[in-house]
């Protein structure tokens, strides 16, 4: 039951917004009482926290070369942007919606931890590539990810991920990483 509640909350919070969805709506959607919901999650805040933790997924390990993994991030974003149910980053959305109400910074701390985990993932791949300023470039790549998400939300244009991928390719090349040109990618090599 706990997993059903969490899956329903995840879908509703992400698609309609955290503030817009109350525990009444979640309970009704599942066909349970509020009391049953509260037996599993003692408050809406506890449910929001569980929702964000549920969304906090680490990148999968890959055998691909580090530069390919970095650039594949933007290919993945482009596919996600093209989906009809894309509503941006759930962590940014939560902070934007709940910032003033998040007095103990629980939701902000989860969002920061998620964003930092992505930046560290980039940094570790960049270190494998021998990049001198892996910290700085990881931050720049993270900004490209977040910027492409914002641009897609405003423009409804999955090509924003492609533009961010090209910028990432240029940053990698400028850092001394051997990467295929965008024309090589189109030719399959």
JSON list of C-alpha atoms in Angstrom, two decimals:
[
{"chain": "A", "resi": 1, "resn": "UNK", "atom": "CA", "xyz": [0.00, 0.00, 0.00]},
{"chain": "A", "resi": 2, "resn": "UNK", "atom": "CA", "xyz": [2.84, 2.38, 0.87]},
{"chain": "A", "resi": 3, "resn": "UNK", "atom": "CA", "xyz": [4.31, 1.95, -2.62]},
{"chain": "A", "resi": 4, "resn": "UNK", "atom": "CA", "xyz": [0.89, 2.56, -4.24]},
{"chain": "A", "resi": 5, "resn": "UNK", "atom": "CA", "xyz": [0.50, 5.78, -2.26]},
{"chain": "A", "resi": 6, "resn": "UNK", "atom": "CA", "xyz": [3.99, 6.91, -3.22]},
{"chain": "A", "resi": 7, "resn": "UNK", "atom": "CA", "xyz": [3.52, 6.08, -6.92]},
{"chain": "A", "resi": 8, "resn": "UNK", "atom": "CA", "xyz": [0.22, 7.97, -7.00]},
{"chain": "A", "resi": 9, "resn": "UNK", "atom": "CA", "xyz": [1.67, 10.95, -5.15]},
{"chain": "A", "resi": 10, "resn": "UNK", "atom": "CA", "xyz": [4.66, 10.93, -7.51]},
{"chain": "A", "resi": 11, "resn": "UNK", "atom": "CA", "xyz": [2.46, 11.07, -10.59]},
{"chain": "A", "resi": 12, "resn": "UNK", "atom": "CA", "xyz": [0.08, 13.70, -9.22]},
{"chain": "A", "resi": 13, "resn": "UNK", "atom": "CA", "xyz": [2.73, 15.93, -7.61]},
{"chain": "A", "resi": 14, "resn": "UNK", "atom": "CA", "xyz": [4.85, 15.91, -10.76]},
{"chain": "A", "resi": 15, "resn": "UNK", "atom": "CA", "xyz": [2.03, 16.44, -13.26]},
{"chain": "A", "resi": 16, "resn": "UNK", "atom": "CA", "xyz": [-0.18, 18.87, -11.33]},
{"chain": "A", "resi": 17, "resn": "UNK", "atom": "CA", "xyz": [2.08, 20.40, -8.68]},
{"chain": "A", "resi": 18, "resn": "UNK", "atom": "CA", "xyz": [2.69, 19.71, -5.02]},
{"chain": "A", "resi": 19, "resn": "UNK", "atom": "CA", "xyz": [0.57, 22.57, -3.71]},
{"chain": "A", "resi": 20, "resn": "UNK", "atom": "CA", "xyz": [-2.31, 21.73, -6.04]},
{"chain": "A", "resi": 21, "resn": "UNK", "atom": "CA", "xyz": [-2.59, 18.16, -4.78]},
{"chain": "A", "resi": 22, "resn": "UNK", "atom": "CA", "xyz": [-3.82, 17.41, -1.29]},
{"chain": "A", "resi": 23, "resn": "UNK", "atom": "CA", "xyz": [-3.79, 14.13, 0.57]},
{"chain": "A", "resi": 24, "resn": "UNK", "atom": "CA", "xyz": [-7.57, 13.93, -0.04]},
{"chain": "A", "resi": 25, "resn": "UNK", "atom": "CA", "xyz": [-6.94, 13.78, -3.79]},
{"chain": "A", "resi": 26, "resn": "UNK", "atom": "CA", "xyz": [-4.24, 11.14, -3.45]},
{"chain": "A", "resi": 27, "resn": "UNK", "atom": "CA", "xyz": [-6.37, 8.99, -1.14]},
{"chain": "A", "resi": 28, "resn": "UNK", "atom": "CA", "xyz": [-9.40, 9.31, -3.46]},
{"chain": "A", "resi": 29, "resn": "UNK", "atom": "CA", "xyz": [-7.31, 8.42, -6.52]},
{"chain": "A", "resi": 30, "resn": "UNK", "atom": "CA", "xyz": [-6.21, 5.18, -4.82]},
{"chain": "A", "resi": 31, "resn": "UNK", "atom": "CA", "xyz": [-9.56, 4.48, -3.21]},
{"chain": "A", "resi": 32, "resn": "UNK", "atom": "CA", "xyz": [-8.35, 4.58, 0.40]},
{"chain": "A", "resi": 33, "resn": "UNK", "atom": "CA", "xyz": [-9.16, 6.72, 3.40]},
{"chain": "A", "resi": 34, "resn": "UNK", "atom": "CA", "xyz": [-6.99, 9.63, 4.51]},
{"chain": "A", "resi": 35, "resn": "UNK", "atom": "CA", "xyz": [-6.40, 7.68, 7.69]},
{"chain": "A", "resi": 36, "resn": "UNK", "atom": "CA", "xyz": [-4.87, 4.80, 5.72]},
{"chain": "A", "resi": 37, "resn": "UNK", "atom": "CA", "xyz": [-2.63, 7.27, 3.91]},
{"chain": "A", "resi": 38, "resn": "UNK", "atom": "CA", "xyz": [-1.58, 8.85, 7.21]},
{"chain": "A", "resi": 39, "resn": "UNK", "atom": "CA", "xyz": [-0.79, 5.39, 8.63]},
{"chain": "A", "resi": 40, "resn": "UNK", "atom": "CA", "xyz": [1.96, 5.19, 6.00]},
{"chain": "A", "resi": 41, "resn": "UNK", "atom": "CA", "xyz": [2.94, 8.86, 5.79]},
{"chain": "A", "resi": 42, "resn": "UNK", "atom": "CA", "xyz": [2.22, 10.85, 8.97]},
{"chain": "A", "resi": 43, "resn": "UNK", "atom": "CA", "xyz": [1.94, 14.19, 7.12]},
{"chain": "A", "resi": 44, "resn": "UNK", "atom": "CA", "xyz": [1.88, 15.70, 3.66]},
{"chain": "A", "resi": 45, "resn": "UNK", "atom": "CA", "xyz": [5.44, 16.92, 4.28]},
{"chain": "A", "resi": 46, "resn": "UNK", "atom": "CA", "xyz": [6.52, 13.32, 4.97]},
{"chain": "A", "resi": 47, "resn": "UNK", "atom": "CA", "xyz": [4.87, 12.27, 1.70]},
{"chain": "A", "resi": 48, "resn": "UNK", "atom": "CA", "xyz": [6.58, 15.11, -0.21]},
{"chain": "A", "resi": 49, "resn": "UNK", "atom": "CA", "xyz": [9.92, 14.10, 1.27]},
{"chain": "A", "resi": 50, "resn": "UNK", "atom": "CA", "xyz": [9.34, 10.46, 0.25]},
{"chain": "A", "resi": 51, "resn": "UNK", "atom": "CA", "xyz": [8.33, 11.64, -3.26]},
{"chain": "A", "resi": 52, "resn": "UNK", "atom": "CA", "xyz": [11.58, 13.57, -3.67]},
{"chain": "A", "resi": 53, "resn": "UNK", "atom": "CA", "xyz": [13.67, 10.71, -2.28]},
{"chain": "A", "resi": 54, "resn": "UNK", "atom": "CA", "xyz": [11.89, 8.36, -4.70]},
{"chain": "A", "resi": 55, "resn": "UNK", "atom": "CA", "xyz": [12.89, 10.66, -7.59]},
{"chain": "A", "resi": 56, "resn": "UNK", "atom": "CA", "xyz": [16.52, 10.77, -6.38]},
{"chain": "A", "resi": 57, "resn": "UNK", "atom": "CA", "xyz": [17.98, 8.13, -8.68]},
{"chain": "A", "resi": 58, "resn": "UNK", "atom": "CA", "xyz": [21.70, 7.80, -9.34]},
{"chain": "A", "resi": 59, "resn": "UNK", "atom": "CA", "xyz": [22.94, 7.50, -12.94]},
{"chain": "A", "resi": 60, "resn": "UNK", "atom": "CA", "xyz": [23.41, 3.90, -14.03]},
{"chain": "A", "resi": 61, "resn": "UNK", "atom": "CA", "xyz": [26.91, 2.54, -14.40]},
{"chain": "A", "resi": 62, "resn": "UNK", "atom": "CA", "xyz": [28.02, 2.35, -18.01]},
{"chain": "A", "resi": 63, "resn": "UNK", "atom": "CA", "xyz": [30.82, 0.77, -20.02]},
{"chain": "A", "resi": 64, "resn": "UNK", "atom": "CA", "xyz": [30.75, 3.69, -22.45]},
{"chain": "A", "resi": 65, "resn": "UNK", "atom": "CA", "xyz": [33.76, 6.01, -22.49]},
{"chain": "A", "resi": 66, "resn": "UNK", "atom": "CA", "xyz": [33.36, 8.96, -20.08]},
{"chain": "A", "resi": 67, "resn": "UNK", "atom": "CA", "xyz": [32.95, 11.61, -22.81]},
{"chain": "A", "resi": 68, "resn": "UNK", "atom": "CA", "xyz": [30.18, 9.56, -24.44]},
{"chain": "A", "resi": 69, "resn": "UNK", "atom": "CA", "xyz": [28.42, 9.21, -21.08]},
{"chain": "A", "resi": 70, "resn": "UNK", "atom": "CA", "xyz": [28.53, 12.97, -20.57]},
{"chain": "A", "resi": 71, "resn": "UNK", "atom": "CA", "xyz": [27.15, 13.74, -24.03]},
{"chain": "A", "resi": 72, "resn": "UNK", "atom": "CA", "xyz": [24.55, 10.96, -23.74]},
{"chain": "A", "resi": 73, "resn": "UNK", "atom": "CA", "xyz": [23.07, 12.93, -20.84]},
{"chain": "A", "resi": 74, "resn": "UNK", "atom": "CA", "xyz": [21.85, 15.50, -23.35]},
{"chain": "A", "resi": 75, "resn": "UNK", "atom": "CA", "xyz": [20.54, 12.83, -25.73]},
{"chain": "A", "resi": 76, "resn": "UNK", "atom": "CA", "xyz": [18.53, 11.43, -22.83]},
{"chain": "A", "resi": 77, "resn": "UNK", "atom": "CA", "xyz": [17.22, 14.90, -22.02]},
{"chain": "A", "resi": 78, "resn": "UNK", "atom": "CA", "xyz": [16.10, 15.39, -25.60]},
{"chain": "A", "resi": 79, "resn": "UNK", "atom": "CA", "xyz": [14.08, 12.17, -25.47]},
{"chain": "A", "resi": 80, "resn": "UNK", "atom": "CA", "xyz": [12.59, 13.20, -22.12]},
{"chain": "A", "resi": 81, "resn": "UNK", "atom": "CA", "xyz": [11.73, 16.69, -23.43]},
{"chain": "A", "resi": 82, "resn": "UNK", "atom": "CA", "xyz": [9.82, 15.11, -26.32]},
{"chain": "A", "resi": 83, "resn": "UNK", "atom": "CA", "xyz": [7.59, 13.15, -23.90]},
{"chain": "A", "resi": 84, "resn": "UNK", "atom": "CA", "xyz": [4.14, 14.63, -23.36]},
{"chain": "A", "resi": 85, "resn": "UNK", "atom": "CA", "xyz": [4.46, 14.27, -19.58]},
{"chain": "A", "resi": 86, "resn": "UNK", "atom": "CA", "xyz": [7.66, 16.29, -19.16]},
{"chain": "A", "resi": 87, "resn": "UNK", "atom": "CA", "xyz": [7.22, 19.07, -16.57]},
{"chain": "A", "resi": 88, "resn": "UNK", "atom": "CA", "xyz": [10.79, 19.92, -15.72]},
{"chain": "A", "resi": 89, "resn": "UNK", "atom": "CA", "xyz": [13.00, 18.93, -12.83]},
{"chain": "A", "resi": 90, "resn": "UNK", "atom": "CA", "xyz": [10.92, 17.72, -9.88]},
{"chain": "A", "resi": 91, "resn": "UNK", "atom": "CA", "xyz": [13.53, 19.07, -7.45]},
{"chain": "A", "resi": 92, "resn": "UNK", "atom": "CA", "xyz": [13.54, 22.57, -8.91]},
{"chain": "A", "resi": 93, "resn": "UNK", "atom": "CA", "xyz": [9.73, 22.44, -9.08]},
{"chain": "A", "resi": 94, "resn": "UNK", "atom": "CA", "xyz": [9.51, 21.48, -5.39]},
{"chain": "A", "resi": 95, "resn": "UNK", "atom": "CA", "xyz": [11.84, 24.28, -4.29]},
{"chain": "A", "resi": 96, "resn": "UNK", "atom": "CA", "xyz": [9.99, 26.79, -6.47]},
{"chain": "A", "resi": 97, "resn": "UNK", "atom": "CA", "xyz": [6.62, 25.72, -5.07]},
{"chain": "A", "resi": 98, "resn": "UNK", "atom": "CA", "xyz": [7.53, 25.14, -1.45]},
{"chain": "A", "resi": 99, "resn": "UNK", "atom": "CA", "xyz": [10.55, 27.36, -0.80]},
{"chain": "A", "resi": 100, "resn": "UNK", "atom": "CA", "xyz": [8.89, 29.78, 1.63]},
{"chain": "A", "resi": 101, "resn": "UNK", "atom": "CA", "xyz": [7.05, 26.93, 3.40]},
{"chain": "A", "resi": 102, "resn": "UNK", "atom": "CA", "xyz": [10.18, 24.76, 3.69]},
{"chain": "A", "resi": 103, "resn": "UNK", "atom": "CA", "xyz": [11.27, 26.27, 7.00]},
{"chain": "A", "resi": 104, "resn": "UNK", "atom": "CA", "xyz": [13.65, 23.48, 7.98]},
{"chain": "A", "resi": 105, "resn": "UNK", "atom": "CA", "xyz": [14.97, 23.28, 4.39]},
{"chain": "A", "resi": 106, "resn": "UNK", "atom": "CA", "xyz": [14.15, 19.57, 4.08]},
{"chain": "A", "resi": 107, "resn": "UNK", "atom": "CA", "xyz": [13.01, 19.83, 0.47]},
{"chain": "A", "resi": 108, "resn": "UNK", "atom": "CA", "xyz": [15.76, 22.28, -0.51]},
{"chain": "A", "resi": 109, "resn": "UNK", "atom": "CA", "xyz": [18.39, 20.00, 1.04]},
{"chain": "A", "resi": 110, "resn": "UNK", "atom": "CA", "xyz": [17.14, 17.04, -0.98]},
{"chain": "A", "resi": 111, "resn": "UNK", "atom": "CA", "xyz": [17.17, 19.16, -4.14]},
{"chain": "A", "resi": 112, "resn": "UNK", "atom": "CA", "xyz": [20.71, 20.41, -3.44]},
{"chain": "A", "resi": 113, "resn": "UNK", "atom": "CA", "xyz": [21.88, 16.84, -2.75]},
{"chain": "A", "resi": 114, "resn": "UNK", "atom": "CA", "xyz": [20.36, 15.66, -6.04]},
{"chain": "A", "resi": 115, "resn": "UNK", "atom": "CA", "xyz": [21.91, 18.49, -8.07]},
{"chain": "A", "resi": 116, "resn": "UNK", "atom": "CA", "xyz": [25.26, 17.99, -6.34]},
{"chain": "A", "resi": 117, "resn": "UNK", "atom": "CA", "xyz": [25.18, 14.24, -7.04]},
{"chain": "A", "resi": 118, "resn": "UNK", "atom": "CA", "xyz": [24.80, 15.01, -10.75]},
{"chain": "A", "resi": 119, "resn": "UNK", "atom": "CA", "xyz": [27.64, 17.53, -10.66]},
{"chain": "A", "resi": 120, "resn": "UNK", "atom": "CA", "xyz": [29.89, 15.02, -8.88]},
{"chain": "A", "resi": 121, "resn": "UNK", "atom": "CA", "xyz": [28.99, 12.37, -11.47]},
{"chain": "A", "resi": 122, "resn": "UNK", "atom": "CA", "xyz": [30.16, 14.76, -14.21]},
{"chain": "A", "resi": 123, "resn": "UNK", "atom": "CA", "xyz": [33.27, 15.64, -12.17]},
{"chain": "A", "resi": 124, "resn": "UNK", "atom": "CA", "xyz": [34.25, 12.01, -11.69]},
{"chain": "A", "resi": 125, "resn": "UNK", "atom": "CA", "xyz": [33.89, 11.30, -15.41]},
{"chain": "A", "resi": 126, "resn": "UNK", "atom": "CA", "xyz": [35.94, 14.41, -16.21]},
{"chain": "A", "resi": 127, "resn": "UNK", "atom": "CA", "xyz": [38.68, 13.27, -13.82]},
{"chain": "A", "resi": 128, "resn": "UNK", "atom": "CA", "xyz": [38.79, 9.95, -15.67]},
{"chain": "A", "resi": 129, "resn": "UNK", "atom": "CA", "xyz": [39.41, 12.01, -18.80]},
{"chain": "A", "resi": 130, "resn": "UNK", "atom": "CA", "xyz": [42.24, 13.91, -17.13]},
{"chain": "A", "resi": 131, "resn": "UNK", "atom": "CA", "xyz": [40.52, 17.31, -17.29]},
{"chain": "A", "resi": 132, "resn": "UNK", "atom": "CA", "xyz": [42.54, 19.88, -15.32]},
{"chain": "A", "resi": 133, "resn": "UNK", "atom": "CA", "xyz": [39.57, 21.77, -13.86]},
{"chain": "A", "resi": 134, "resn": "UNK", "atom": "CA", "xyz": [37.10, 18.93, -13.48]},
{"chain": "A", "resi": 135, "resn": "UNK", "atom": "CA", "xyz": [35.24, 20.78, -10.71]},
{"chain": "A", "resi": 136, "resn": "UNK", "atom": "CA", "xyz": [34.66, 23.89, -12.80]},
{"chain": "A", "resi": 137, "resn": "UNK", "atom": "CA", "xyz": [33.70, 22.03, -15.96]},
{"chain": "A", "resi": 138, "resn": "UNK", "atom": "CA", "xyz": [31.32, 19.79, -14.00]},
{"chain": "A", "resi": 139, "resn": "UNK", "atom": "CA", "xyz": [29.55, 22.89, -12.75]},
{"chain": "A", "resi": 140, "resn": "UNK", "atom": "CA", "xyz": [29.32, 24.26, -16.31]},
{"chain": "A", "resi": 141, "resn": "UNK", "atom": "CA", "xyz": [27.87, 20.98, -17.59]},
{"chain": "A", "resi": 142, "resn": "UNK", "atom": "CA", "xyz": [25.31, 21.01, -14.78]},
{"chain": "A", "resi": 143, "resn": "UNK", "atom": "CA", "xyz": [24.32, 24.54, -15.78]},
{"chain": "A", "resi": 144, "resn": "UNK", "atom": "CA", "xyz": [23.86, 23.34, -19.37]},
{"chain": "A", "resi": 145, "resn": "UNK", "atom": "CA", "xyz": [21.55, 20.57, -18.16]},
{"chain": "A", "resi": 146, "resn": "UNK", "atom": "CA", "xyz": [19.45, 22.92, -16.04]},
{"chain": "A", "resi": 147, "resn": "UNK", "atom": "CA", "xyz": [19.46, 25.62, -18.70]},
{"chain": "A", "resi": 148, "resn": "UNK", "atom": "CA", "xyz": [18.26, 23.23, -21.37]},
{"chain": "A", "resi": 149, "resn": "UNK", "atom": "CA", "xyz": [15.44, 22.07, -19.08]},
{"chain": "A", "resi": 150, "resn": "UNK", "atom": "CA", "xyz": [14.35, 25.67, -18.49]},
{"chain": "A", "resi": 151, "resn": "UNK", "atom": "CA", "xyz": [14.54, 26.49, -22.20]},
{"chain": "A", "resi": 152, "resn": "UNK", "atom": "CA", "xyz": [12.51, 23.42, -23.13]},
{"chain": "A", "resi": 153, "resn": "UNK", "atom": "CA", "xyz": [9.83, 24.32, -20.60]},
{"chain": "A", "resi": 154, "resn": "UNK", "atom": "CA", "xyz": [9.56, 27.84, -21.98]},
{"chain": "A", "resi": 155, "resn": "UNK", "atom": "CA", "xyz": [9.88, 26.98, -25.66]},
{"chain": "A", "resi": 156, "resn": "UNK", "atom": "CA", "xyz": [8.50, 23.41, -25.72]},
{"chain": "A", "resi": 157, "resn": "UNK", "atom": "CA", "xyz": [11.40, 22.52, -27.99]},
{"chain": "A", "resi": 158, "resn": "UNK", "atom": "CA", "xyz": [13.38, 19.31, -27.43]},
{"chain": "A", "resi": 159, "resn": "UNK", "atom": "CA", "xyz": [16.13, 20.75, -29.65]},
{"chain": "A", "resi": 160, "resn": "UNK", "atom": "CA", "xyz": [17.24, 22.77, -26.63]},
{"chain": "A", "resi": 161, "resn": "UNK", "atom": "CA", "xyz": [18.91, 19.58, -25.38]},
{"chain": "A", "resi": 162, "resn": "UNK", "atom": "CA", "xyz": [20.72, 19.25, -28.70]},
{"chain": "A", "resi": 163, "resn": "UNK", "atom": "CA", "xyz": [21.99, 22.82, -28.40]},
{"chain": "A", "resi": 164, "resn": "UNK", "atom": "CA", "xyz": [23.18, 22.10, -24.85]},
{"chain": "A", "resi": 165, "resn": "UNK", "atom": "CA", "xyz": [24.87, 18.91, -26.09]},
{"chain": "A", "resi": 166, "resn": "UNK", "atom": "CA", "xyz": [26.77, 20.90, -28.70]},
{"chain": "A", "resi": 167, "resn": "UNK", "atom": "CA", "xyz": [27.84, 23.43, -26.05]},
{"chain": "A", "resi": 168, "resn": "UNK", "atom": "CA", "xyz": [28.99, 20.54, -23.83]},
{"chain": "A", "resi": 169, "resn": "UNK", "atom": "CA", "xyz": [30.96, 19.07, -26.76]},
{"chain": "A", "resi": 170, "resn": "UNK", "atom": "CA", "xyz": [32.70, 22.43, -27.26]},
{"chain": "A", "resi": 171, "resn": "UNK", "atom": "CA", "xyz": [33.49, 22.72, -23.53]},
{"chain": "A", "resi": 172, "resn": "UNK", "atom": "CA", "xyz": [34.92, 19.20, -23.50]},
{"chain": "A", "resi": 173, "resn": "UNK", "atom": "CA", "xyz": [37.03, 19.85, -26.60]},
{"chain": "A", "resi": 174, "resn": "UNK", "atom": "CA", "xyz": [38.31, 23.12, -25.10]},
{"chain": "A", "resi": 175, "resn": "UNK", "atom": "CA", "xyz": [39.31, 21.16, -21.98]},
{"chain": "A", "resi": 176, "resn": "UNK", "atom": "CA", "xyz": [41.41, 18.85, -24.15]},
{"chain": "A", "resi": 177, "resn": "UNK", "atom": "CA", "xyz": [38.97, 15.95, -24.38]},
{"chain": "A", "resi": 178, "resn": "UNK", "atom": "CA", "xyz": [38.88, 14.21, -27.73]},
{"chain": "A", "resi": 179, "resn": "UNK", "atom": "CA", "xyz": [35.24, 14.20, -28.82]},
{"chain": "A", "resi": 180, "resn": "UNK", "atom": "CA", "xyz": [33.60, 13.52, -32.13]},
{"chain": "A", "resi": 181, "resn": "UNK", "atom": "CA", "xyz": [32.34, 16.59, -33.92]},
{"chain": "A", "resi": 182, "resn": "UNK", "atom": "CA", "xyz": [28.61, 17.05, -34.31]},
{"chain": "A", "resi": 183, "resn": "UNK", "atom": "CA", "xyz": [28.98, 16.21, -38.03]},
{"chain": "A", "resi": 184, "resn": "UNK", "atom": "CA", "xyz": [30.76, 12.94, -37.12]},
{"chain": "A", "resi": 185, "resn": "UNK", "atom": "CA", "xyz": [27.81, 12.01, -34.91]},
{"chain": "A", "resi": 186, "resn": "UNK", "atom": "CA", "xyz": [25.37, 12.60, -37.77]},
{"chain": "A", "resi": 187, "resn": "UNK", "atom": "CA", "xyz": [27.47, 10.32, -40.01]},
{"chain": "A", "resi": 188, "resn": "UNK", "atom": "CA", "xyz": [27.47, 7.64, -37.32]},
{"chain": "A", "resi": 189, "resn": "UNK", "atom": "CA", "xyz": [31.06, 7.99, -36.20]}
]
